[in-house]
Amino acid sequence: MANTSIGFIGLGVMGEPMAGHLLAAGHPLVVHTRTRTRAAPLLERGARWCDTPREVAEESEVVVSIVGYPEDVESVHLGPEGTLAANRPPRLVIEMTTSRPSLAVSIARAARQVGVGALDAPVSGGDVGARNATLSIMVGGEAEDVSLAMPILERLGKSIVHQGGPGAGQHAKMVNQILIAANMMGVCEGLLYARRAGLDPDKVIAAVGSGAAGSWSINNLGPRIVKGDFEPGFFVEHFIKDLGIALEEANRMGLPMPALALARQLYEAVRAQGRGRKGTQSLYLALQQLAGG
Amino acid sequence: MANTSIGFIGLGVMGEPMAGHLLAAGHPLVVHTRTRTRAAPLLERGARWCDTPREVAEESEVVVSIVGYPEDVESVHLGPEGTLAANRPPRLVIEMTTSRPSLAVSIARAARQVGVGALDAPVSGGDVGARNATLSIMVGGEAEDVSLAMPILERLGKSIVHQGGPGAGQHAKMVNQILIAANMMGVCEGLLYARRAGLDPDKVIAAVGSGAAGSWSINNLGPRIVKGDFEPGFFVEHFIKDLGIALEEANRMGLPMPALALARQLYEAVRAQGRGRKGTQSLYLALQQLAGG
């Protein structure tokens, strides 16, 4: 399977290390990304450049893509220079950007019409997970396509769960973001409360982090907040995109989600205060500002 | 230290096993609880009965109390038949009920005036933690009193953290509840979303529970929700009491807490729907009802 030729689209903080793992595993690799200079390290290691997603698709058996926003995903696959416009199409496209479930369904339908398999396979685990190949990958699509993709996905992540048909990977990722959004509100409000009450926040985290109040966020982002470290693990502006998608889908399903809606509003405040490119733990600063600094 | 005579007040689902651990460790034990029949098993094992908290205090060196509401805490210590009205006072009172931080400060002040030490030492870990002596105990009070209490607290819990002066234990417990409240909204909204989106909620929990969205609540209460098990680990009505205290304290400190306020309102809905004596995971049912069943 290491002979399967792969086309990789999107060499950002996530995509670059992911493409590197596939190259290291021996896959012939062609790449495309918006800013060509970002491809230089991979080209030096033997990857070949293509000018468009369509050309990438024409040169590979499997296309993997991880870009920015749903508009980018749409253009990568459905645009005039997109993968599905290829004269000699690939066997499979794997879209790993967090994006609209309904767009995943549209891509799968369009792909099937030209004889291509399509998976939505968004990830969690951030840049660290991408570098260490320890991502959690949530997969939507047909079982035979998942089998075909598995040896590739196993180079990128440690937990790979087939969630259902097209769009199910994106829906599972939405659940992931819904959980994080609500929990981040608790982490930030709780630590602000601790500070105002005169407690030592590190001692509080030590007491609550391993019990029923424990979570990845309080144990990993809590100490960063206490130290005043608001640098991004995950960008606020990308999180707002995800929460917007989740709310849209919930509205479509007739599902009121009061906590998600509140989180979305509070994260809009974080962005309004100029912290769109800071980490999600910056919610703490917005709540602090709400409380008079 | 096993010779220290202990008075135990409050033999509910938490107090009874806790008192049992102290008896088993060899401490002479006197007990009082609102409903005398609840004391029978401990009396059979050698504990002695007292009719009032004051009598309990007169018969013991250290008083441990874990009752229901702040009003009960106030009456146990500050009432005419309370521990601090004892003719021959104890050395120390340890109040383990989750209650108002400001009440803990009042009790500590009143205790000092009669030469008694006082600690606030609320717990997390629920009835299972009480039975297995694995509670997490958050302690507020003077260091010398904490040292005196430590051999006793070590019989009851596995994590014991001195958080600061009087009231600091209660404040730390409030942080614990703030985290749980926000996170439970995410767990319930996330699982409702998963169901509506046609996902298998167990597969979703498997995918998200070990990563950045992971928490004790999604991994322990999530599967119960999926199975339709809403029996109490922790009662909704007690949780509402705690959230009310946290909001009062936040208001007093001039701290807006939008997520906590929302959680409190949603839990009021759970109670209004007749589920005050169900578990906190019943929030799922209230949100489901909000979404039309």
mmCIF file of N, CA, C and O in Angstrom, chain B residues 113-190:
data_model
loop_
_atom_site.group_PDB
_atom_site.id
_atom_site.type_symbol
_atom_site.label_atom_id
_atom_site.label_comp_id
_atom_site.label_asym_id
_atom_site.label_seq_id
_atom_site.Cartn_x
_atom_site.Cartn_y
_atom_site.Cartn_z
ATOM 1 N N GLN B 113 -14.034 32.435 68.735
ATOM 2 C CA GLN B 113 -14.433 33.152 69.964
ATOM 3 C C GLN B 113 -14.637 32.219 71.156
ATOM 4 O O GLN B 113 -14.570 32.664 72.302
ATOM 5 N N VAL B 114 -14.911 30.958 70.892
ATOM 6 C CA VAL B 114 -15.058 30.006 72.011
ATOM 7 C C VAL B 114 -13.884 29.032 72.042
ATOM 8 O O VAL B 114 -13.966 27.955 72.644
ATOM 9 N N GLY B 115 -12.789 29.403 71.366
ATOM 10 C CA GLY B 115 -11.561 28.612 71.449
ATOM 11 C C GLY B 115 -11.586 27.313 70.661
ATOM 12 O O GLY B 115 -10.841 26.375 70.965
ATOM 13 N N VAL B 116 -12.427 27.264 69.604
ATOM 14 C CA VAL B 116 -12.557 26.052 68.793
ATOM 15 C C VAL B 116 -11.989 26.333 67.396
ATOM 16 O O VAL B 116 -12.207 27.418 66.849
ATOM 17 N N GLY B 117 -11.270 25.389 66.846
ATOM 18 C CA GLY B 117 -10.837 25.503 65.465
ATOM 19 C C GLY B 117 -11.967 25.081 64.537
ATOM 20 O O GLY B 117 -12.829 24.285 64.916
ATOM 21 N N ALA B 118 -11.987 25.619 63.288
ATOM 22 C CA ALA B 118 -13.051 25.251 62.348
ATOM 23 C C ALA B 118 -12.477 25.147 60.940
ATOM 24 O O ALA B 118 -11.701 26.006 60.516
ATOM 25 N N LEU B 119 -12.861 24.108 60.245
ATOM 26 C CA LEU B 119 -12.468 23.938 58.847
ATOM 27 C C LEU B 119 -13.705 23.779 57.991
ATOM 28 O O LEU B 119 -14.671 23.140 58.408
ATOM 29 N N ASP B 120 -13.678 24.343 56.780
ATOM 30 C CA ASP B 120 -14.662 23.963 55.769
ATOM 31 C C ASP B 120 -13.949 22.984 54.843
ATOM 32 O O ASP B 120 -12.831 23.250 54.395
ATOM 33 N N ALA B 121 -14.585 21.840 54.610
ATOM 34 C CA ALA B 121 -13.897 20.768 53.878
ATOM 35 C C ALA B 121 -14.876 20.004 53.003
ATOM 36 O O ALA B 121 -15.089 18.795 53.162
ATOM 37 N N PRO B 122 -15.503 20.697 52.043
ATOM 38 C CA PRO B 122 -16.448 20.006 51.164
ATOM 39 C C PRO B 122 -15.720 19.013 50.269
ATOM 40 O O PRO B 122 -14.501 19.111 50.086
ATOM 41 N N VAL B 123 -16.492 18.098 49.724
ATOM 42 C CA VAL B 123 -15.900 16.959 49.013
ATOM 43 C C VAL B 123 -16.459 16.858 47.609
ATOM 44 O O VAL B 123 -17.531 17.366 47.308
ATOM 45 N N SER B 124 -15.728 16.189 46.739
ATOM 46 C CA SER B 124 -16.353 15.697 45.510
ATOM 47 C C SER B 124 -16.012 14.221 45.380
ATOM 48 O O SER B 124 -15.065 13.739 45.984
ATOM 49 N N GLY B 125 -16.830 13.524 44.608
ATOM 50 C CA GLY B 125 -16.620 12.088 44.466
ATOM 51 C C GLY B 125 -17.873 11.281 44.743
ATOM 52 O O GLY B 125 -17.914 10.083 44.476
ATOM 53 N N GLY B 126 -18.898 11.944 45.301
ATOM 54 C CA GLY B 126 -20.213 11.320 45.434
ATOM 55 C C GLY B 126 -20.248 10.138 46.385
ATOM 56 O O GLY B 126 -19.303 9.882 47.137
ATOM 57 N N ASP B 127 -21.364 9.420 46.329
ATOM 58 C CA ASP B 127 -21.567 8.295 47.250
ATOM 59 C C ASP B 127 -20.516 7.200 47.035
ATOM 60 O O ASP B 127 -20.069 6.563 48.000
ATOM 61 N N VAL B 128 -20.087 7.015 45.793
ATOM 62 C CA VAL B 128 -19.055 6.004 45.521
ATOM 63 C C VAL B 128 -17.744 6.393 46.207
ATOM 64 O O VAL B 128 -17.094 5.571 46.864
ATOM 65 N N GLY B 129 -17.384 7.668 46.102
ATOM 66 C CA GLY B 129 -16.175 8.165 46.765
ATOM 67 C C GLY B 129 -16.265 8.044 48.281
ATOM 68 O O GLY B 129 -15.264 7.765 48.948
ATOM 69 N N ALA B 130 -17.477 8.277 48.812
ATOM 70 C CA ALA B 130 -17.659 8.163 50.266
ATOM 71 C C ALA B 130 -17.485 6.710 50.701
ATOM 72 O O ALA B 130 -16.808 6.425 51.689
ATOM 73 N N ARG B 131 -18.076 5.781 49.948
ATOM 74 C CA ARG B 131 -17.990 4.360 50.313
ATOM 75 C C ARG B 131 -16.562 3.834 50.197
ATOM 76 O O ARG B 131 -16.111 3.054 51.015
ATOM 77 N N ASN B 132 -15.865 4.282 49.133
ATOM 78 C CA ASN B 132 -14.510 3.755 48.895
ATOM 79 C C ASN B 132 -13.421 4.609 49.547
ATOM 80 O O ASN B 132 -12.237 4.319 49.362
ATOM 81 N N ALA B 133 -13.815 5.643 50.265
ATOM 82 C CA ALA B 133 -12.845 6.556 50.901
ATOM 83 C C ALA B 133 -11.879 7.136 49.864
ATOM 84 O O ALA B 133 -10.680 7.252 50.099
ATOM 85 N N THR B 134 -12.434 7.501 48.718
ATOM 86 C CA THR B 134 -11.614 8.094 47.652
ATOM 87 C C THR B 134 -12.070 9.511 47.333
ATOM 88 O O THR B 134 -11.887 9.994 46.212
ATOM 89 N N LEU B 135 -12.700 10.173 48.289
ATOM 90 C CA LEU B 135 -13.176 11.535 48.044
ATOM 91 C C LEU B 135 -12.025 12.485 47.749
ATOM 92 O O LEU B 135 -10.891 12.263 48.182
ATOM 93 N N SER B 136 -12.337 13.528 46.995
ATOM 94 C CA SER B 136 -11.432 14.665 46.887
ATOM 95 C C SER B 136 -11.944 15.708 47.880
ATOM 96 O O SER B 136 -13.126 16.066 47.846
ATOM 97 N N ILE B 137 -11.062 16.158 48.770
ATOM 98 C CA ILE B 137 -11.490 17.049 49.863
ATOM 99 C C ILE B 137 -10.777 18.395 49.712
ATOM 100 O O ILE B 137 -9.550 18.445 49.598
ATOM 101 N N MET B 138 -11.573 19.466 49.650
ATOM 102 C CA MET B 138 -11.040 20.820 49.466
ATOM 103 C C MET B 138 -11.169 21.556 50.786
ATOM 104 O O MET B 138 -12.276 21.772 51.263
ATOM 105 N N VAL B 139 -10.038 21.945 51.380
ATOM 106 C CA VAL B 139 -10.041 22.386 52.762
ATOM 107 C C VAL B 139 -9.733 23.878 52.878
ATOM 108 O O VAL B 139 -8.773 24.383 52.290
ATOM 109 N N GLY B 140 -10.573 24.570 53.679
ATOM 110 C CA GLY B 140 -10.306 25.957 54.028
ATOM 111 C C GLY B 140 -10.156 26.092 55.527
ATOM 112 O O GLY B 140 -10.907 25.469 56.284
ATOM 113 N N GLY B 141 -9.200 26.910 55.988
ATOM 114 C CA GLY B 141 -9.018 27.123 57.425
ATOM 115 C C GLY B 141 -7.557 27.357 57.751
ATOM 116 O O GLY B 141 -6.720 27.496 56.844
ATOM 117 N N GLU B 142 -7.251 27.394 59.044
ATOM 118 C CA GLU B 142 -5.880 27.656 59.496
ATOM 119 C C GLU B 142 -5.029 26.392 59.377
ATOM 120 O O GLU B 142 -5.519 25.287 59.613
ATOM 121 N N ALA B 143 -3.747 26.608 59.072
ATOM 122 C CA ALA B 143 -2.847 25.473 58.825
ATOM 123 C C ALA B 143 -2.769 24.516 60.008
ATOM 124 O O ALA B 143 -2.742 23.288 59.840
ATOM 125 N N GLU B 144 -2.747 25.058 61.243
ATOM 126 C CA GLU B 144 -2.605 24.145 62.393
ATOM 127 C C GLU B 144 -3.845 23.259 62.541
ATOM 128 O O GLU B 144 -3.749 22.094 62.922
ATOM 129 N N ASP B 145 -5.007 23.819 62.213
ATOM 130 C CA ASP B 145 -6.226 23.013 62.273
ATOM 131 C C ASP B 145 -6.230 21.942 61.171
ATOM 132 O O ASP B 145 -6.719 20.831 61.369
ATOM 133 N N VAL B 146 -5.693 22.320 60.002
ATOM 134 C CA VAL B 146 -5.608 21.340 58.912
ATOM 135 C C VAL B 146 -4.704 20.181 59.326
ATOM 136 O O VAL B 146 -5.031 19.004 59.110
ATOM 137 N N SER B 147 -3.584 20.493 59.985
ATOM 138 C CA SER B 147 -2.676 19.427 60.453
ATOM 139 C C SER B 147 -3.385 18.493 61.421
ATOM 140 O O SER B 147 -3.234 17.269 61.354
ATOM 141 N N LEU B 148 -4.151 19.093 62.316
ATOM 142 C CA LEU B 148 -4.892 18.296 63.296
ATOM 143 C C LEU B 148 -5.916 17.389 62.604
ATOM 144 O O LEU B 148 -6.133 16.237 62.999
ATOM 145 N N ALA B 149 -6.532 17.919 61.555
ATOM 146 C CA ALA B 149 -7.597 17.178 60.872
ATOM 147 C C ALA B 149 -7.062 16.114 59.924
ATOM 148 O O ALA B 149 -7.760 15.144 59.596
ATOM 149 N N MET B 150 -5.834 16.291 59.470
ATOM 150 C CA MET B 150 -5.334 15.475 58.364
ATOM 151 C C MET B 150 -5.477 13.961 58.585
ATOM 152 O O MET B 150 -5.955 13.252 57.692
ATOM 153 N N PRO B 151 -5.096 13.420 59.762
ATOM 154 C CA PRO B 151 -5.229 11.965 59.933
ATOM 155 C C PRO B 151 -6.684 11.494 59.804
ATOM 156 O O PRO B 151 -6.926 10.364 59.377
ATOM 157 N N ILE B 152 -7.614 12.369 60.151
ATOM 158 C CA ILE B 152 -9.034 12.007 60.018
ATOM 159 C C ILE B 152 -9.451 12.088 58.548
ATOM 160 O O ILE B 152 -10.066 11.156 58.007
ATOM 161 N N LEU B 153 -9.077 13.174 57.892
ATOM 162 C CA LEU B 153 -9.477 13.352 56.488
ATOM 163 C C LEU B 153 -8.873 12.250 55.611
ATOM 164 O O LEU B 153 -9.488 11.812 54.635
ATOM 165 N N GLU B 154 -7.678 11.814 55.992
ATOM 166 C CA GLU B 154 -7.028 10.752 55.200
ATOM 167 C C GLU B 154 -7.781 9.422 55.262
ATOM 168 O O GLU B 154 -7.561 8.552 54.420
ATOM 169 N N ARG B 155 -8.643 9.257 56.262
ATOM 170 C CA ARG B 155 -9.498 8.060 56.313
ATOM 171 C C ARG B 155 -10.665 8.167 55.336
ATOM 172 O O ARG B 155 -11.370 7.186 55.101
ATOM 173 N N LEU B 156 -10.902 9.370 54.813
ATOM 174 C CA LEU B 156 -12.128 9.619 54.032
ATOM 175 C C LEU B 156 -11.862 9.886 52.554
ATOM 176 O O LEU B 156 -12.735 9.675 51.717
ATOM 177 N N GLY B 157 -10.651 10.383 52.245
ATOM 178 C CA GLY B 157 -10.402 10.793 50.865
ATOM 179 C C GLY B 157 -9.010 10.450 50.407
ATOM 180 O O GLY B 157 -8.153 10.097 51.210
ATOM 181 N N LYS B 158 -8.801 10.569 49.097
ATOM 182 C CA LYS B 158 -7.461 10.282 48.573
ATOM 183 C C LYS B 158 -6.736 11.568 48.134
ATOM 184 O O LYS B 158 -5.526 11.600 48.045
ATOM 185 N N SER B 159 -7.495 12.620 47.821
ATOM 186 C CA SER B 159 -6.857 13.894 47.466
ATOM 187 C C SER B 159 -7.353 14.940 48.449
ATOM 188 O O SER B 159 -8.555 15.231 48.510
ATOM 189 N N ILE B 160 -6.453 15.478 49.246
ATOM 190 C CA ILE B 160 -6.827 16.458 50.270
ATOM 191 C C ILE B 160 -5.944 17.675 50.049
ATOM 192 O O ILE B 160 -4.727 17.604 50.203
ATOM 193 N N VAL B 161 -6.548 18.787 49.613
ATOM 194 C CA VAL B 161 -5.756 19.976 49.288
ATOM 195 C C VAL B 161 -6.208 21.151 50.153
ATOM 196 O O VAL B 161 -7.390 21.519 50.157
ATOM 197 N N HIS B 162 -5.261 21.719 50.887
ATOM 198 C CA HIS B 162 -5.548 22.913 51.692
ATOM 199 C C HIS B 162 -5.557 24.128 50.770
ATOM 200 O O HIS B 162 -4.535 24.499 50.204
ATOM 201 N N GLN B 163 -6.744 24.712 50.594
ATOM 202 C CA GLN B 163 -6.914 25.736 49.568
ATOM 203 C C GLN B 163 -6.651 27.144 50.082
ATOM 204 O O GLN B 163 -6.457 28.070 49.286
ATOM 205 N N GLY B 164 -6.691 27.347 51.397
ATOM 206 C CA GLY B 164 -6.498 28.694 51.939
ATOM 207 C C GLY B 164 -7.254 28.846 53.245
ATOM 208 O O GLY B 164 -7.612 27.833 53.872
ATOM 209 N N GLY B 165 -7.523 30.080 53.647
ATOM 210 C CA GLY B 165 -8.179 30.360 54.925
ATOM 211 C C GLY B 165 -9.646 29.942 54.939
ATOM 212 O O GLY B 165 -10.132 29.308 54.000
ATOM 213 N N PRO B 166 -10.371 30.299 55.997
ATOM 214 C CA PRO B 166 -11.778 29.908 56.109
ATOM 215 C C PRO B 166 -12.587 30.309 54.871
ATOM 216 O O PRO B 166 -12.460 31.438 54.383
ATOM 217 N N GLY B 167 -13.379 29.391 54.346
ATOM 218 C CA GLY B 167 -14.185 29.624 53.148
ATOM 219 C C GLY B 167 -13.520 29.166 51.861
ATOM 220 O O GLY B 167 -14.205 28.946 50.861
ATOM 221 N N ALA B 168 -12.188 28.993 51.896
ATOM 222 C CA ALA B 168 -11.478 28.656 50.650
ATOM 223 C C ALA B 168 -11.836 27.254 50.154
ATOM 224 O O ALA B 168 -11.847 27.000 48.943
ATOM 225 N N GLY B 169 -12.131 26.346 51.089
ATOM 226 C CA GLY B 169 -12.571 25.013 50.668
ATOM 227 C C GLY B 169 -13.893 25.098 49.916
ATOM 228 O O GLY B 169 -14.072 24.485 48.855
ATOM 229 N N GLN B 170 -14.815 25.897 50.463
ATOM 230 C CA GLN B 170 -16.114 26.075 49.793
ATOM 231 C C GLN B 170 -15.949 26.758 48.435
ATOM 232 O O GLN B 170 -16.608 26.377 47.462
ATOM 233 N N HIS B 171 -15.081 27.743 48.372
ATOM 234 C CA HIS B 171 -14.860 28.403 47.077
ATOM 235 C C HIS B 171 -14.310 27.413 46.040
ATOM 236 O O HIS B 171 -14.725 27.412 44.886
ATOM 237 N N ALA B 172 -13.352 26.582 46.457
ATOM 238 C CA ALA B 172 -12.791 25.593 45.526
ATOM 239 C C ALA B 172 -13.883 24.631 45.049
ATOM 240 O O ALA B 172 -13.936 24.259 43.873
ATOM 241 N N LYS B 173 -14.772 24.239 45.981
ATOM 242 C CA LYS B 173 -15.871 23.356 45.589
ATOM 243 C C LYS B 173 -16.804 24.053 44.598
ATOM 244 O O LYS B 173 -17.335 23.429 43.679
ATOM 245 N N MET B 174 -16.985 25.358 44.757
ATOM 246 C CA MET B 174 -17.796 26.111 43.789
ATOM 247 C C MET B 174 -17.167 26.037 42.390
ATOM 248 O O MET B 174 -17.869 25.868 41.400
ATOM 249 N N VAL B 175 -15.837 26.166 42.324
ATOM 250 C CA VAL B 175 -15.159 26.048 41.024
ATOM 251 C C VAL B 175 -15.450 24.669 40.425
ATOM 252 O O VAL B 175 -15.765 24.542 39.232
ATOM 253 N N ASN B 176 -15.371 23.649 41.252
ATOM 254 C CA ASN B 176 -15.686 22.277 40.819
ATOM 255 C C ASN B 176 -17.086 22.214 40.187
ATOM 256 O O ASN B 176 -17.269 21.665 39.086
ATOM 257 N N GLN B 177 -18.062 22.822 40.860
ATOM 258 C CA GLN B 177 -19.443 22.750 40.368
ATOM 259 C C GLN B 177 -19.644 23.609 39.112
ATOM 260 O O GLN B 177 -20.431 23.262 38.236
ATOM 261 N N ILE B 178 -18.940 24.742 39.046
ATOM 262 C CA ILE B 178 -19.010 25.592 37.849
ATOM 263 C C ILE B 178 -18.519 24.815 36.625
ATOM 264 O O ILE B 178 -19.128 24.848 35.549
ATOM 265 N N LEU B 179 -17.405 24.084 36.793
ATOM 266 C CA LEU B 179 -16.871 23.268 35.692
ATOM 267 C C LEU B 179 -17.865 22.199 35.272
ATOM 268 O O LEU B 179 -18.111 21.986 34.080
ATOM 269 N N ILE B 180 -18.440 21.518 36.252
ATOM 270 C CA ILE B 180 -19.377 20.434 35.931
ATOM 271 C C ILE B 180 -20.615 20.987 35.225
ATOM 272 O O ILE B 180 -21.099 20.406 34.246
ATOM 273 N N ALA B 181 -21.118 22.125 35.703
ATOM 274 C CA ALA B 181 -22.354 22.681 35.139
ATOM 275 C C ALA B 181 -22.196 22.985 33.657
ATOM 276 O O ALA B 181 -23.026 22.593 32.826
ATOM 277 N N ALA B 182 -21.111 23.688 33.317
ATOM 278 C CA ALA B 182 -20.911 24.055 31.912
ATOM 279 C C ALA B 182 -20.691 22.803 31.079
ATOM 280 O O ALA B 182 -21.260 22.638 29.990
ATOM 281 N N ASN B 183 -19.882 21.897 31.605
ATOM 282 C CA ASN B 183 -19.568 20.699 30.845
ATOM 283 C C ASN B 183 -20.807 19.831 30.617
ATOM 284 O O ASN B 183 -20.982 19.253 29.543
ATOM 285 N N MET B 184 -21.692 19.753 31.608
ATOM 286 C CA MET B 184 -22.909 18.950 31.431
ATOM 287 C C MET B 184 -23.783 19.508 30.311
ATOM 288 O O MET B 184 -24.440 18.753 29.588
ATOM 289 N N MET B 185 -23.794 20.833 30.156
ATOM 290 C CA MET B 185 -24.555 21.396 29.030
ATOM 291 C C MET B 185 -23.968 20.901 27.714
ATOM 292 O O MET B 185 -24.711 20.522 26.796
ATOM 293 N N GLY B 186 -22.650 20.888 27.611
ATOM 294 C CA GLY B 186 -22.015 20.408 26.388
ATOM 295 C C GLY B 186 -22.286 18.936 26.141
ATOM 296 O O GLY B 186 -22.593 18.521 25.016
ATOM 297 N N VAL B 187 -22.176 18.136 27.203
ATOM 298 C CA VAL B 187 -22.413 16.688 27.067
ATOM 299 C C VAL B 187 -23.831 16.435 26.560
ATOM 300 O O VAL B 187 -24.043 15.648 25.627
ATOM 301 N N CYS B 188 -24.809 17.114 27.156
ATOM 302 C CA CYS B 188 -26.205 16.849 26.800
ATOM 303 C C CYS B 188 -26.544 17.408 25.419
ATOM 304 O O CYS B 188 -27.195 16.733 24.613
ATOM 305 N N GLU B 189 -26.095 18.619 25.128
ATOM 306 C CA GLU B 189 -26.343 19.169 23.788
ATOM 307 C C GLU B 189 -25.610 18.337 22.731
ATOM 308 O O GLU B 189 -26.149 18.071 21.655
ATOM 309 N N GLY B 190 -24.403 17.930 23.035
ATOM 310 C CA GLY B 190 -23.624 17.151 22.080
ATOM 311 C C GLY B 190 -24.267 15.805 21.770
ATOM 312 O O GLY B 190 -24.334 15.383 20.603
#
